[in-house]
Short mmCIF file of C-alpha atoms in Angstrom, two decimals:
data_model
loop_
_atom_site.label_atom_id
_atom_site.label_comp_id
_atom_site.label_asym_id
_atom_site.label_seq_id
_atom_site.Cartn_x
_atom_site.Cartn_y
_atom_site.Cartn_z
CA MET A 271 0.00 0.00 0.00
CA SER A 272 1.48 3.29 -0.96
CA THR A 273 -1.23 5.93 -0.71
CA ILE A 274 -3.96 6.45 1.84
CA VAL A 275 -6.76 8.88 1.02
CA SER A 276 -9.08 9.31 3.97
CA ASN A 277 -12.24 11.18 4.84
CA LEU A 278 -12.30 12.79 8.28
CA ASP A 279 -15.09 14.97 9.65
CA SER A 280 -12.80 16.68 12.13
CA ALA A 281 -9.08 16.62 12.88
CA THR A 282 -5.92 18.09 11.50
CA CYS A 283 -3.73 15.85 9.42
CA VAL A 284 -0.73 17.18 7.52
CA PRO A 285 0.20 15.21 4.37
CA THR A 286 3.62 13.60 4.62
CA ILE A 287 5.28 12.77 1.28
CA LEU A 288 7.89 10.04 1.64
CA SER A 289 8.70 8.37 -1.70
CA PRO A 290 6.54 9.39 -4.69
CA LYS A 291 5.86 6.53 -7.10
CA LEU A 292 2.20 6.85 -8.06
CA VAL A 293 0.09 9.92 -8.72
CA LEU A 294 -3.68 9.79 -8.16
CA GLU A 295 -5.62 12.68 -9.66
CA ALA A 296 -9.22 13.81 -9.56
CA GLU A 297 -9.56 16.39 -12.32
CA SER A 298 -12.43 18.91 -12.46
CA ILE A 299 -15.00 16.50 -10.99
CA HIS A 300 -18.61 17.65 -11.18
CA ILE A 301 -21.56 15.71 -9.77
CA ALA A 302 -25.13 16.96 -9.44
CA ILE A 303 -28.24 15.17 -8.19
CA ASN A 304 -31.66 16.56 -9.18
CA ASP A 305 -29.98 19.76 -10.36
CA VAL A 306 -28.31 20.17 -6.95
CA SER A 307 -24.54 20.42 -7.23
CA ILE A 308 -22.76 17.97 -4.90
CA LEU A 309 -19.24 18.40 -6.26
CA SER A 310 -18.30 21.32 -8.48
CA ASP A 311 -14.96 21.47 -10.29
CA VAL A 312 -13.16 19.47 -7.58
CA SER A 313 -9.54 18.54 -8.25
CA ILE A 314 -7.03 16.76 -6.02
CA VAL A 315 -3.58 15.25 -6.44
CA ALA A 316 -2.19 12.58 -4.09
CA HIS A 317 1.21 10.90 -4.33
CA SER A 318 2.60 7.60 -3.12
CA GLY A 319 3.88 7.89 0.41
CA GLU A 320 1.31 10.55 1.22
CA LEU A 321 -1.36 10.50 3.89
CA PHE A 322 -4.00 12.67 2.23
CA THR A 323 -7.09 13.74 4.15
CA VAL A 324 -10.34 15.17 2.76
CA MET A 325 -12.09 17.29 5.39
CA GLY A 326 -15.43 19.06 5.50
CA PRO A 327 -18.78 19.23 7.29
CA SER A 328 -21.44 16.56 6.95
CA GLY A 329 -23.08 16.68 3.53
CA SER A 330 -20.19 18.47 1.83
CA GLY A 331 -19.55 15.61 -0.61
CA LYS A 332 -16.60 13.78 0.97
CA THR A 333 -18.14 10.33 0.57
CA THR A 334 -19.35 11.20 -2.94
CA LEU A 335 -15.79 12.13 -3.91
CA LEU A 336 -14.38 8.87 -2.53
CA ASN A 337 -17.10 6.86 -4.27
CA THR A 338 -16.19 8.62 -7.51
CA ILE A 339 -12.49 7.88 -7.11
CA ALA A 340 -13.32 4.24 -6.36
CA GLY A 341 -15.52 3.97 -9.46
CA ARG A 342 -18.74 3.48 -7.54
CA ARG A 343 -20.22 6.70 -8.96
CA ARG A 344 -19.77 8.22 -12.41
CA PRO A 345 -19.21 12.00 -12.55
CA GLN A 346 -21.14 14.19 -14.98
CA SER A 347 -17.80 15.65 -16.01
CA GLY A 348 -14.15 15.31 -15.06
CA PHE A 349 -11.72 12.42 -14.81
CA ILE A 350 -10.03 10.19 -12.27
CA LYS A 351 -6.47 9.34 -13.31
CA LEU A 352 -3.66 7.15 -12.05
CA ASN A 353 -0.22 8.12 -13.31
CA GLY A 354 -1.84 10.15 -16.06
CA ASN A 355 -4.08 7.31 -17.28
CA VAL A 356 -7.85 7.59 -17.00
CA MET A 357 -9.00 5.12 -14.37
CA ASP A 358 -10.45 1.93 -15.84
CA LYS A 359 -11.47 -1.44 -14.41
CA LYS A 360 -7.91 -2.78 -14.50
CA LEU A 361 -6.38 0.24 -12.74
CA ARG A 362 -9.21 0.23 -10.20
CA ARG A 363 -8.02 -3.16 -8.97
CA ARG A 364 -5.07 -1.31 -7.44
CA LEU A 365 -7.46 0.47 -5.06
CA GLY A 366 -8.77 -0.66 -1.71
CA PHE A 367 -11.90 1.00 -0.30
CA VAL A 368 -13.00 0.87 3.33
CA LEU A 369 -16.65 1.92 3.46
CA GLN A 370 -18.14 4.15 6.13
CA GLU A 371 -20.39 1.34 7.36
CA ASP A 372 -18.72 -1.91 8.41
CA THR A 373 -20.55 -4.90 6.92
CA PHE A 374 -19.88 -8.35 8.37
CA PHE A 375 -21.75 -11.56 9.10
CA ALA A 376 -22.67 -11.07 12.75
CA SER A 377 -22.28 -14.75 13.67
CA LEU A 378 -18.70 -15.10 12.42
CA THR A 379 -15.69 -14.62 14.63
CA LEU A 380 -13.05 -12.07 13.74
CA LYS A 381 -10.61 -14.71 12.56
CA GLU A 382 -13.31 -16.45 10.53
CA THR A 383 -14.16 -13.15 8.86
CA LEU A 384 -10.53 -12.48 7.96
CA TYR A 385 -9.94 -16.11 6.96
CA PHE A 386 -12.86 -16.24 4.52
CA THR A 387 -11.93 -12.82 3.13
CA ALA A 388 -8.40 -14.05 2.44
CA MET A 389 -9.63 -17.30 0.87
CA ILE A 390 -12.03 -15.46 -1.45
CA ARG A 391 -9.97 -12.42 -2.42
CA LEU A 392 -6.40 -13.71 -2.55
CA PRO A 393 -5.14 -15.87 -5.45
CA GLU A 394 -5.36 -19.64 -5.02
CA VAL A 395 -1.64 -19.96 -5.79
CA ILE A 396 -0.82 -18.31 -2.45
CA PRO A 397 -0.40 -21.09 0.15
CA LYS A 398 -2.94 -21.22 2.97
CA ALA A 399 -0.16 -20.88 5.54
CA GLU A 400 1.00 -17.65 3.92
CA LYS A 401 -2.54 -16.25 3.94
CA LEU A 402 -2.94 -17.10 7.62
CA GLN A 403 0.41 -15.47 8.38
CA GLN A 404 -0.72 -12.32 6.60
CA ILE A 405 -3.92 -12.29 8.68
CA HIS A 406 -1.85 -12.69 11.84
CA ASP A 407 0.64 -9.96 10.93
CA LEU A 408 -2.02 -7.40 9.99
CA SER A 409 -4.03 -8.20 13.11
CA GLU A 410 -0.96 -7.61 15.25
CA ILE A 411 -0.13 -4.34 13.51
CA LEU A 412 -3.67 -2.96 13.83
CA GLY A 413 -4.14 -4.21 17.38
CA VAL A 414 -7.01 -6.70 16.96
CA ARG A 415 -5.09 -9.93 17.55
CA LYS A 416 -6.39 -9.95 21.14
CA CYS A 417 -9.96 -10.25 19.81
CA TRP A 418 -9.34 -13.69 18.29
CA ASN A 419 -9.18 -15.97 21.29
CA THR A 420 -12.04 -15.03 23.59
CA ILE A 421 -13.99 -18.33 23.86
CA SER A 422 -12.93 -21.77 22.62
CA LEU A 423 -15.39 -23.67 20.43
CA LYS A 424 -14.11 -27.22 20.00
CA SER A 425 -16.35 -28.14 17.07
CA ARG A 426 -14.42 -25.69 14.88
CA ALA A 427 -11.00 -26.13 16.48
CA ASP A 428 -9.42 -27.90 13.51
CA LEU A 429 -10.00 -24.96 11.18
CA PHE A 430 -10.02 -21.95 13.44
CA ASP A 431 -8.15 -23.11 16.55
CA GLY A 432 -11.28 -22.50 18.64
CA PHE A 433 -11.99 -18.80 18.19
CA ASP A 434 -15.43 -17.59 19.21
CA SER A 435 -15.45 -13.82 19.57
CA GLY A 436 -18.30 -13.02 17.18
CA ILE A 437 -18.32 -9.83 15.12
CA GLY A 438 -21.79 -9.10 16.52
CA ASP A 439 -24.60 -6.73 15.62
CA MET A 440 -26.89 -4.29 17.46
CA PHE A 441 -28.70 -7.18 19.18
CA ASN A 442 -25.63 -9.32 19.90
CA PRO A 443 -22.67 -7.05 20.67
CA GLY A 444 -19.28 -8.47 19.80
CA LEU A 445 -16.39 -6.34 18.61
CA SER A 446 -16.39 -2.63 19.41
CA GLY A 447 -16.93 -0.05 16.69
CA GLY A 448 -13.21 0.69 16.50
CA GLU A 449 -12.33 -2.99 16.28
CA LYS A 450 -14.84 -3.50 13.47
CA LYS A 451 -13.34 -0.57 11.57
CA ARG A 452 -9.86 -2.02 11.92
CA ALA A 453 -11.19 -5.39 10.76
CA SER A 454 -12.61 -3.69 7.65
CA ILE A 455 -9.22 -2.10 7.02
CA ILE A 456 -7.46 -5.45 7.35
CA CYS A 457 -9.87 -6.98 4.82
CA GLU A 458 -8.71 -4.38 2.29
CA LEU A 459 -5.03 -4.53 3.23
CA LEU A 460 -5.02 -8.29 2.59
CA THR A 461 -5.08 -7.58 -1.15
CA ASN A 462 -2.06 -5.26 -0.85
CA PRO A 463 -3.62 -2.25 -2.62
CA ASP A 464 -1.43 0.52 -4.00
CA ILE A 465 -4.00 3.08 -2.83
CA LEU A 466 -6.30 2.74 0.16
CA LEU A 467 -9.42 4.89 0.42
CA LEU A 468 -11.02 5.18 3.86
CA ASP A 469 -14.42 6.76 4.38
CA THR A 470 -14.53 8.36 7.85
CA PRO A 471 -11.86 6.40 9.71
CA SER A 472 -11.18 7.25 13.33
CA CYS A 473 -8.52 9.90 13.86
CA ARG A 474 -6.93 7.62 16.46
CA PHE A 475 -6.36 5.00 13.77
CA MET A 476 -4.99 7.51 11.28
CA MET A 477 -2.44 8.74 13.78
CA ARG A 478 -1.07 5.27 14.54
CA GLY A 479 2.64 4.99 13.80
CA GLN A 480 2.01 1.69 12.01
CA VAL A 481 -0.04 3.47 9.34
CA ARG A 482 2.87 5.72 8.53
CA ASP A 483 5.12 2.65 8.45
CA PHE A 484 2.84 1.13 5.80
CA ILE A 485 3.11 4.28 3.73
CA ALA A 486 6.88 4.52 4.14
CA GLU A 487 7.41 0.90 3.09
CA GLY A 488 5.17 1.19 0.04
CA THR A 489 3.82 -2.32 0.68
CA SER A 490 1.40 -4.02 3.04
#
């Protein structure tokens, strides 16, 4: 991972450029809904090794901009470019996008969630042991490893070593909101994106030294 573009409602975050390799551009983006302008002539430039934060009040179009960069919304005019090339389906595979709302199966444990994500999204040629190691390493870095081993469930011990700390929902609380957000981030980091978009991450997460280490290394 080499670029993080985030959306914060409040905080101060100064971009830190470390080793430019990629250039992400939003050029003169315009989006209107029912003749109401949401984004008008918006342009940004973000480089590899840069922690770039989009700030503004609620309803100012931050999420719309991120959705446009990620290809989830088409602008009426303007372009999204990566290294000067208009973003297409192939280039978009280099992006990771952590949505504002965390969506998980409430009955799965944290490790199950990460395990199935890795099995589905990572190439089959990558050995299972390597995928599990990646899950372990990212969980350690983002501080959710402690959430794995809450209650042992012997019927699933062979596959998951007996983890039973469910993700949870509003009726069956499991992980905290911050832990769910970090789990969402890990799910995207598993694919080793060149650019990671985060819609409303916590400022506490963005200030973690490990995040800057990711950016400095250029890989995840």
